Coordinates of C-alpha atoms and ligand atoms in Angstrom, one line a residue:
M1 CA -28.3 -127.6 -51.5
L2 CA -31.7 -126.2 -50.9
D3 CA -34.7 -126.3 -52.9
T4 CA -36.5 -123.1 -51.0
L5 CA -39.3 -122.5 -53.5
S6 CA -42.8 -122.9 -52.0
P7 CA -45.8 -121.8 -53.9
T8 CA -47.5 -120.2 -50.5
T9 CA -45.1 -118.7 -48.5
A10 CA -46.6 -118.0 -44.7
K11 CA -45.3 -120.5 -42.5
G12 CA -46.0 -121.0 -38.4
P13 CA -49.8 -121.0 -37.4
M14 CA -52.7 -118.4 -40.3
A15 CA -53.1 -115.3 -38.7
T16 CA -56.7 -114.8 -39.4
M17 CA -58.6 -112.4 -41.6
Q18 CA -59.6 -110.4 -38.5
E19 CA -55.4 -110.5 -37.6
M20 CA -54.3 -109.3 -40.5
G21 CA -57.6 -106.9 -41.4
H22 CA -59.2 -108.1 -44.0
E23 CA -62.9 -107.1 -45.2
Q24 CA -64.0 -110.0 -46.7
L25 CA -63.2 -113.6 -48.1
V26 CA -65.1 -115.0 -50.3
F27 CA -65.0 -118.9 -51.6
C28 CA -66.4 -119.6 -55.4
H29 CA -67.3 -123.3 -56.3
D30 CA -69.1 -124.0 -59.8
E31 CA -69.5 -128.4 -59.8
A32 CA -70.0 -128.4 -63.1
S33 CA -66.7 -126.9 -64.1
G34 CA -64.9 -127.9 -61.1
L35 CA -64.2 -124.0 -60.2
K36 CA -62.7 -124.0 -57.2
A37 CA -61.5 -120.2 -56.0
I38 CA -60.8 -117.8 -53.0
I39 CA -61.6 -114.4 -53.8
S40 CA -60.2 -111.8 -50.8
I41 CA -61.0 -108.7 -50.2
H42 CA -57.9 -107.0 -48.4
S43 CA -59.2 -103.1 -48.0
T44 CA -61.4 -101.0 -50.4
V45 CA -60.2 -97.8 -48.2
L46 CA -58.5 -96.4 -50.8
G47 CA -60.5 -98.1 -54.3
P48 CA -61.9 -101.7 -55.8
A49 CA -59.2 -103.9 -54.2
L50 CA -57.4 -104.6 -57.2
G51 CA -55.4 -107.9 -58.2
G52 CA -54.7 -110.3 -60.2
T53 CA -56.1 -114.1 -60.1
R54 CA -53.6 -116.8 -59.2
M55 CA -53.7 -120.9 -60.2
W56 CA -52.1 -122.4 -58.5
N57 CA -52.3 -127.0 -58.3
Y58 CA -52.3 -126.4 -54.0
R59 CA -52.5 -129.0 -51.7
N60 CA -55.3 -128.1 -49.5
E61 CA -57.7 -125.5 -49.4
D62 CA -55.7 -123.8 -46.1
E63 CA -52.6 -123.6 -48.5
A64 CA -55.0 -121.6 -50.7
V65 CA -56.2 -119.7 -48.2
R66 CA -53.0 -118.9 -45.8
D67 CA -52.0 -118.0 -50.2
V68 CA -54.8 -115.6 -51.1
L69 CA -54.7 -113.7 -47.2
R70 CA -50.7 -112.7 -47.9
L71 CA -50.9 -111.7 -51.0
S72 CA -54.4 -109.8 -51.1
Q73 CA -52.9 -107.6 -48.3
G74 CA -49.5 -107.1 -50.3
M75 CA -51.4 -105.9 -53.3
T76 CA -53.5 -102.9 -50.0
Y77 CA -49.3 -102.0 -49.3
K78 CA -48.7 -102.3 -53.1
A79 CA -50.7 -99.4 -54.4
A80 CA -50.6 -97.1 -51.3
V81 CA -47.4 -97.1 -51.9
A82 CA -47.1 -96.8 -56.1
G83 CA -49.7 -94.1 -54.7
L84 CA -53.1 -94.8 -56.7
N85 CA -56.7 -95.6 -55.8
L86 CA -57.0 -98.6 -55.3
G87 CA -57.4 -101.4 -52.8
G88 CA -56.0 -104.8 -51.8
G89 CA -57.9 -107.5 -53.4
K90 CA -56.5 -111.3 -55.2
A91 CA -58.3 -114.4 -55.9
V92 CA -56.8 -118.0 -56.2
I93 CA -58.0 -120.9 -58.4
I94 CA -57.2 -124.4 -57.4
G95 CA -56.3 -126.6 -59.9
N96 CA -53.7 -127.5 -62.4
S97 CA -53.1 -124.3 -64.4
H98 CA -52.0 -126.4 -67.2
T99 CA -54.2 -129.5 -67.2
D100 CA -57.7 -128.4 -65.8
K101 CA -58.3 -124.6 -67.4
S102 CA -61.5 -124.5 -69.7
E103 CA -64.3 -121.2 -70.8
A104 CA -66.3 -122.4 -69.0
M105 CA -64.5 -122.7 -65.9
F106 CA -63.5 -118.7 -65.8
R107 CA -66.9 -117.7 -67.8
A108 CA -68.1 -119.6 -64.2
Y109 CA -65.2 -117.4 -62.4
G110 CA -66.7 -113.9 -64.4
R111 CA -69.9 -114.8 -62.3
F112 CA -68.7 -114.6 -59.1
V113 CA -66.0 -111.7 -59.5
N114 CA -69.5 -110.1 -60.7
S115 CA -71.3 -111.0 -58.2
L116 CA -69.4 -108.6 -56.3
S117 CA -70.7 -105.7 -57.9
G118 CA -66.8 -104.0 -58.2
K119 CA -65.4 -103.9 -54.9
Y120 CA -63.1 -106.8 -56.5
I121 CA -61.7 -106.2 -59.9
T122 CA -59.4 -109.0 -61.2
A123 CA -56.2 -109.7 -63.5
E124 CA -53.2 -112.1 -64.9
D125 CA -51.3 -113.8 -61.8
V126 CA -49.3 -116.7 -62.2
G127 CA -51.2 -119.5 -64.1
T128 CA -53.5 -117.0 -65.0
S129 CA -53.5 -115.3 -68.8
K130 CA -54.5 -112.5 -71.1
T131 CA -56.9 -116.0 -73.2
D132 CA -58.7 -116.3 -69.9
M133 CA -59.2 -112.4 -68.7
A134 CA -60.9 -112.1 -72.2
W135 CA -63.3 -115.0 -70.5
I136 CA -64.1 -113.5 -67.9
A137 CA -64.5 -110.4 -69.5
L138 CA -67.7 -111.9 -71.2
E139 CA -69.4 -112.8 -67.5
T140 CA -68.1 -109.0 -65.9
P141 CA -66.6 -105.4 -66.6
H142 CA -64.7 -105.8 -64.0
V143 CA -61.5 -107.7 -65.2
S144 CA -57.8 -105.5 -66.6
G145 CA -55.3 -106.7 -68.4
L146 CA -56.9 -107.4 -71.4
P147 CA -55.3 -108.4 -74.6
E148 CA -54.7 -105.0 -76.8
N149 CA -57.0 -106.6 -79.4
M150 CA -60.2 -106.0 -76.9
G151 CA -58.5 -102.5 -75.2
G152 CA -56.6 -103.6 -72.4
S153 CA -53.4 -103.1 -71.4
G154 CA -51.7 -106.4 -72.4
D155 CA -49.2 -108.1 -70.7
P156 CA -47.1 -105.9 -67.4
S157 CA -44.5 -107.6 -67.6
P158 CA -42.7 -104.6 -69.1
V159 CA -43.8 -103.3 -66.5
T160 CA -43.4 -104.5 -63.8
A161 CA -39.6 -105.8 -64.7
F162 CA -38.3 -102.3 -65.7
G163 CA -39.9 -100.7 -61.6
V164 CA -38.0 -104.0 -60.5
Y165 CA -34.6 -102.6 -62.4
M166 CA -35.3 -99.0 -61.0
G167 CA -35.7 -100.3 -57.1
M168 CA -32.8 -102.6 -58.0
K169 CA -30.2 -99.3 -58.9
A170 CA -31.3 -97.5 -55.6
G171 CA -31.5 -100.6 -54.0
A172 CA -27.5 -100.7 -55.2
Q173 CA -27.0 -96.9 -54.8
T174 CA -27.6 -97.3 -50.9
V175 CA -25.6 -100.1 -50.3
F176 CA -22.5 -99.3 -53.2
G177 CA -22.6 -96.7 -53.6
T178 CA -22.9 -96.5 -57.8
D179 CA -26.2 -97.3 -59.9
D180 CA -24.1 -98.4 -62.5
L181 CA -24.8 -101.8 -62.2
A182 CA -22.6 -102.7 -64.7
G183 CA -20.0 -105.8 -63.7
R184 CA -21.9 -105.9 -60.7
R185 CA -23.0 -110.2 -60.8
I186 CA -26.6 -110.1 -60.3
L187 CA -28.4 -113.5 -60.5
V188 CA -31.6 -113.5 -61.4
Q189 CA -34.2 -116.6 -60.5
G190 CA -36.8 -117.6 -62.8
I191 CA -36.8 -115.8 -66.1
G192 CA -40.5 -116.2 -67.0
N193 CA -41.8 -112.8 -68.4
V194 CA -40.6 -110.2 -65.3
G195 CA -37.4 -112.6 -65.3
S196 CA -36.4 -112.8 -68.8
Y197 CA -37.9 -108.7 -69.7
L198 CA -35.4 -108.1 -66.0
V199 CA -32.2 -109.7 -67.6
E200 CA -32.8 -107.6 -70.5
H201 CA -32.5 -104.3 -68.9
L202 CA -29.2 -105.9 -66.4
L203 CA -27.2 -106.7 -70.4
T204 CA -28.2 -104.2 -72.2
E205 CA -26.2 -101.7 -68.6
G206 CA -23.2 -104.0 -68.3
A207 CA -24.0 -106.7 -65.6
M208 CA -22.2 -110.2 -65.3
V209 CA -25.5 -111.6 -65.7
L210 CA -26.6 -115.2 -63.9
I211 CA -30.1 -116.9 -64.6
S212 CA -31.7 -119.8 -63.2
D213 CA -34.9 -121.4 -63.7
V214 CA -37.0 -125.0 -63.3
Y215 CA -38.1 -125.0 -66.8
D216 CA -35.1 -126.1 -68.8
P217 CA -36.8 -124.8 -72.8
A218 CA -37.0 -120.9 -70.5
I219 CA -33.0 -121.3 -70.1
E220 CA -32.4 -122.0 -74.1
A221 CA -34.2 -120.0 -75.2
M222 CA -32.0 -117.0 -73.3
I223 CA -28.9 -118.9 -73.6
A224 CA -30.0 -119.1 -77.6
K225 CA -30.5 -115.5 -77.1
H226 CA -27.3 -113.9 -74.5
Q227 CA -24.7 -116.7 -75.1
E228 CA -22.6 -114.9 -72.5
L229 CA -25.4 -115.5 -69.6
T230 CA -24.2 -118.2 -67.1
V231 CA -26.7 -120.5 -65.4
V232 CA -27.1 -121.6 -62.0
N233 CA -29.2 -125.3 -60.1
P234 CA -32.0 -124.1 -59.4
L235 CA -31.0 -125.7 -56.2
Q236 CA -27.8 -124.2 -55.8
V237 CA -29.4 -120.5 -56.1
A238 CA -28.7 -119.1 -52.1
E239 CA -24.7 -120.2 -52.2
A240 CA -24.5 -118.1 -54.8
D241 CA -21.7 -116.0 -54.8
V242 CA -23.0 -112.5 -56.5
D243 CA -23.7 -109.6 -56.0
I244 CA -26.9 -109.0 -55.7
Y245 CA -30.5 -111.9 -55.4
A246 CA -33.2 -111.1 -58.1
P247 CA -36.5 -113.7 -56.8
C248 CA -38.5 -113.5 -60.2
A249 CA -39.8 -116.6 -59.5
L250 CA -42.4 -117.2 -56.8
G251 CA -42.9 -116.3 -52.8
G252 CA -40.7 -117.3 -50.4
T253 CA -37.0 -117.9 -51.4
L254 CA -36.5 -115.7 -47.9
N255 CA -36.6 -118.4 -45.2
S256 CA -34.5 -119.0 -41.9
Q257 CA -32.7 -121.9 -44.3
S258 CA -31.7 -120.1 -47.3
I259 CA -31.2 -116.4 -45.7
P260 CA -27.6 -118.5 -43.8
L261 CA -26.5 -119.0 -46.7
L262 CA -26.7 -116.5 -49.4
R263 CA -23.9 -114.3 -50.6
C264 CA -24.8 -111.7 -51.7
S265 CA -24.8 -107.5 -50.4
L266 CA -28.5 -107.0 -51.7
V267 CA -31.6 -108.9 -52.6
A268 CA -34.2 -106.5 -55.5
G269 CA -36.9 -109.2 -56.8
G270 CA -40.0 -109.3 -58.7
A271 CA -41.7 -112.1 -57.6
N272 CA -44.6 -111.1 -54.5
N273 CA -44.1 -111.9 -51.3
Q274 CA -39.8 -112.9 -51.0
L275 CA -40.1 -113.0 -47.0
A276 CA -41.2 -116.1 -46.0
E277 CA -42.2 -114.5 -42.9
E278 CA -41.6 -111.6 -40.9
D279 CA -38.3 -112.3 -38.9
D280 CA -37.0 -113.3 -42.4
M281 CA -36.4 -109.5 -42.4
Q282 CA -34.6 -109.4 -38.8
R283 CA -32.1 -112.1 -40.2
L284 CA -31.4 -110.5 -43.6
M285 CA -30.3 -107.6 -41.3
D286 CA -28.7 -109.9 -38.7
R287 CA -26.2 -110.9 -42.1
S288 CA -26.0 -107.6 -43.2
I289 CA -28.4 -108.0 -46.3
A290 CA -29.7 -105.6 -48.0
Y291 CA -33.3 -106.0 -49.1
A292 CA -35.8 -104.0 -52.1
P293 CA -39.1 -104.6 -50.5
D294 CA -40.9 -106.7 -53.2
F295 CA -43.8 -105.3 -52.7
V296 CA -42.8 -102.0 -53.2
I297 CA -40.4 -102.5 -56.9
N298 CA -42.7 -104.6 -58.5
A299 CA -45.4 -101.9 -58.3
G300 CA -45.1 -101.2 -62.9
G301 CA -47.8 -104.5 -63.5
L302 CA -50.5 -102.8 -61.2
I303 CA -49.7 -99.4 -62.3
N304 CA -49.7 -100.7 -65.9
V305 CA -53.0 -102.0 -65.0
Y306 CA -54.0 -98.7 -63.3
A307 CA -54.2 -97.2 -66.0
E308 CA -55.3 -99.3 -68.4
I309 CA -58.5 -98.8 -65.9
K310 CA -58.1 -94.6 -66.0
G311 CA -57.8 -94.4 -70.0
F312 CA -54.1 -93.6 -69.4
N313 CA -50.7 -95.4 -72.0
R314 CA -47.9 -97.1 -71.4
N315 CA -45.5 -94.4 -71.4
W316 CA -47.8 -93.3 -68.4
A317 CA -47.2 -95.6 -67.2
M318 CA -43.7 -96.4 -67.2
E319 CA -43.1 -92.7 -66.3
Q320 CA -45.1 -93.7 -62.4
T321 CA -43.3 -96.6 -62.2
R322 CA -39.1 -95.3 -63.5
N323 CA -40.5 -93.3 -59.6
I324 CA -40.5 -96.2 -58.0
Y325 CA -36.7 -95.2 -58.0
Q326 CA -37.2 -92.5 -55.8
Q327 CA -39.4 -94.5 -53.5
T328 CA -37.2 -97.0 -52.4
L329 CA -34.2 -94.7 -51.9
A330 CA -36.7 -92.4 -49.6
I331 CA -37.7 -96.3 -48.3
F332 CA -33.8 -97.3 -47.5
E333 CA -33.4 -93.6 -45.8
Q334 CA -36.8 -94.5 -43.6
A335 CA -35.8 -97.3 -42.6
G336 CA -31.4 -96.5 -41.8
N337 CA -33.0 -93.3 -39.8
E338 CA -35.1 -95.6 -37.6
N339 CA -32.9 -98.4 -37.3
I340 CA -35.9 -100.9 -38.8
G341 CA -36.2 -103.2 -41.7
T342 CA -36.7 -101.9 -45.3
H343 CA -40.3 -104.2 -45.6
K344 CA -41.5 -102.2 -41.9
A345 CA -40.3 -99.7 -43.0
A346 CA -41.7 -99.4 -46.9
I347 CA -45.5 -101.4 -44.6
Q348 CA -45.3 -98.0 -42.4
L349 CA -45.4 -95.8 -45.4
A350 CA -48.0 -97.6 -46.3
Q351 CA -50.2 -97.9 -43.4
K352 CA -49.2 -93.8 -43.6
R353 CA -51.1 -93.2 -46.3
L354 CA -54.0 -95.6 -45.6
A355 CA -54.8 -93.6 -42.8
S356 CA -55.0 -90.3 -43.5
V357 CA -57.7 -92.0 -45.5
P358 CA -61.0 -91.8 -43.6
S359 CA -62.9 -94.9 -44.3
Ligands
NAD401 P1 -44.1 -116.5 -64.8 O1 -44.5 -117.7 -64.7 O2 -43.6 -116.1 -66.2 O3 -42.4 -117.2 -64.6 C1 -42.1 -117.8 -62.8 C2 -41.1 -118.8 -63.7 O4 -39.9 -118.7 -62.3 C3 -40.5 -119.4 -64.9 O5 -39.9 -119.7 -65.9 C4 -40.3 -120.9 -63.3 O6 -40.1 -122.0 -64.5 C5 -39.5 -120.1 -63.0 N1 -39.7 -121.0 -61.1 C6 -40.2 -122.2 -60.8 N2 -40.3 -121.9 -60.3 C7 -39.0 -121.5 -59.6 C8 -37.4 -122.3 -59.1 N3 -36.9 -122.9 -57.7 N4 -36.4 -122.2 -59.1 C9 -36.1 -121.0 -60.4 N5 -37.3 -121.1 -61.2 C10 -37.6 -121.1 -61.3 O7 -44.5 -115.3 -63.8 P2 -44.1 -113.9 -64.1 O8 -45.3 -113.0 -64.1 O9 -42.5 -113.8 -64.2 O10 -44.1 -113.5 -62.6 C11 -43.0 -114.0 -61.4 C12 -43.2 -113.9 -59.7 O11 -43.6 -112.0 -60.0 C13 -44.6 -114.0 -59.6 O12 -44.2 -114.1 -57.1 C14 -44.9 -112.9 -59.7 O13 -46.3 -113.4 -58.5 C15 -44.5 -111.5 -59.5 N6 -45.3 -110.5 -59.9 C16 -45.4 -110.5 -61.4 C17 -45.4 -109.5 -61.5 C18 -45.8 -109.5 -63.0 O14 -45.9 -107.9 -64.2 N7 -46.8 -110.6 -64.5 C19 -45.9 -107.8 -60.9 C20 -45.2 -108.2 -60.0 C21 -45.9 -109.5 -59.6

């Protein structure tokens, strides 16, 4: 049994922001409200750096820095592959999202976001909500993911889940020779915002869905709705006997301890930074487990937020997100042709677009 989940995914020595190619790292502190935040701008080559604000009880500042550096780099790749005119950024607030939040804290944070004059645009992430975005909006226009009654696009999770579903089908097409998920055993780890919508798509298609979550009320609510679901102990996720494993909780679940235990043929889920380190792609390949790159298939939420900024609607975002199927197929093909991992193939695609734009 393994406890595979960790809020921060990077292990080993911390790469410097220069090594990872970041443009700017901003440490924010407001004594009155207790705000401690870090905003990371990885790239503005394709446009303003857009990425959510995560609120998490990091054990120390180093852990928060690691997380924000890696998450913001992932956003650059995500926007580039999705064809959006956005750069990559992300922010973290150090604190307990259940007990430490206040209007004063988010307004102080909003003033820091505003001080970057639009170079960074924020949105929701794990631990933050539409309400928090509304507080931030009192101090800066550089915030998205606002409630519908404030002219925003609302919850991006259904769009994210749809994209994950599309990416999973493309992965299935590559691995099983058919994208039909009927009868496939699929484990969804984390049935929060994204995972719960994904479960609905999978059940509609006739898949045999297994679910796992550390939060019992989430499990109880899902089972009350769908008695046919099988529940897996959170500590036994890695060794579950399934065709497809969909990580939809936090990052780092694909690591040197979990990969030797996996019994699936395909990993396709919505969580960011699923690979704990680069070598984990090779570990998956050594075990002939296919991997649909996270930042490719979970781009639906970003596409939705982009639509909000540009004035497009939810239908446009859904249609753009449907394209994740073709993008994922192309990445599997490219990886096969070059005999490289799909993660690397996706990064190459992102870097090609970034290099084509004069900075
Ligand atoms: P969420 O907080 O709503 O859901 C996460 C769920 O995972 C919770 O129910 C939580 O209890 C559960 N969980 C935590 N630890 C677990 C464990 N060890 N085993 C099983 N379940 C566990 O978050 P979300 O918005 O659904 O996002 C999930 C993931 O998808 C995150 O990594 C997020 O960064 C990523 N993501 C989300 C979006 C979006 O639109 N919401 C977009 C892109 C990427």
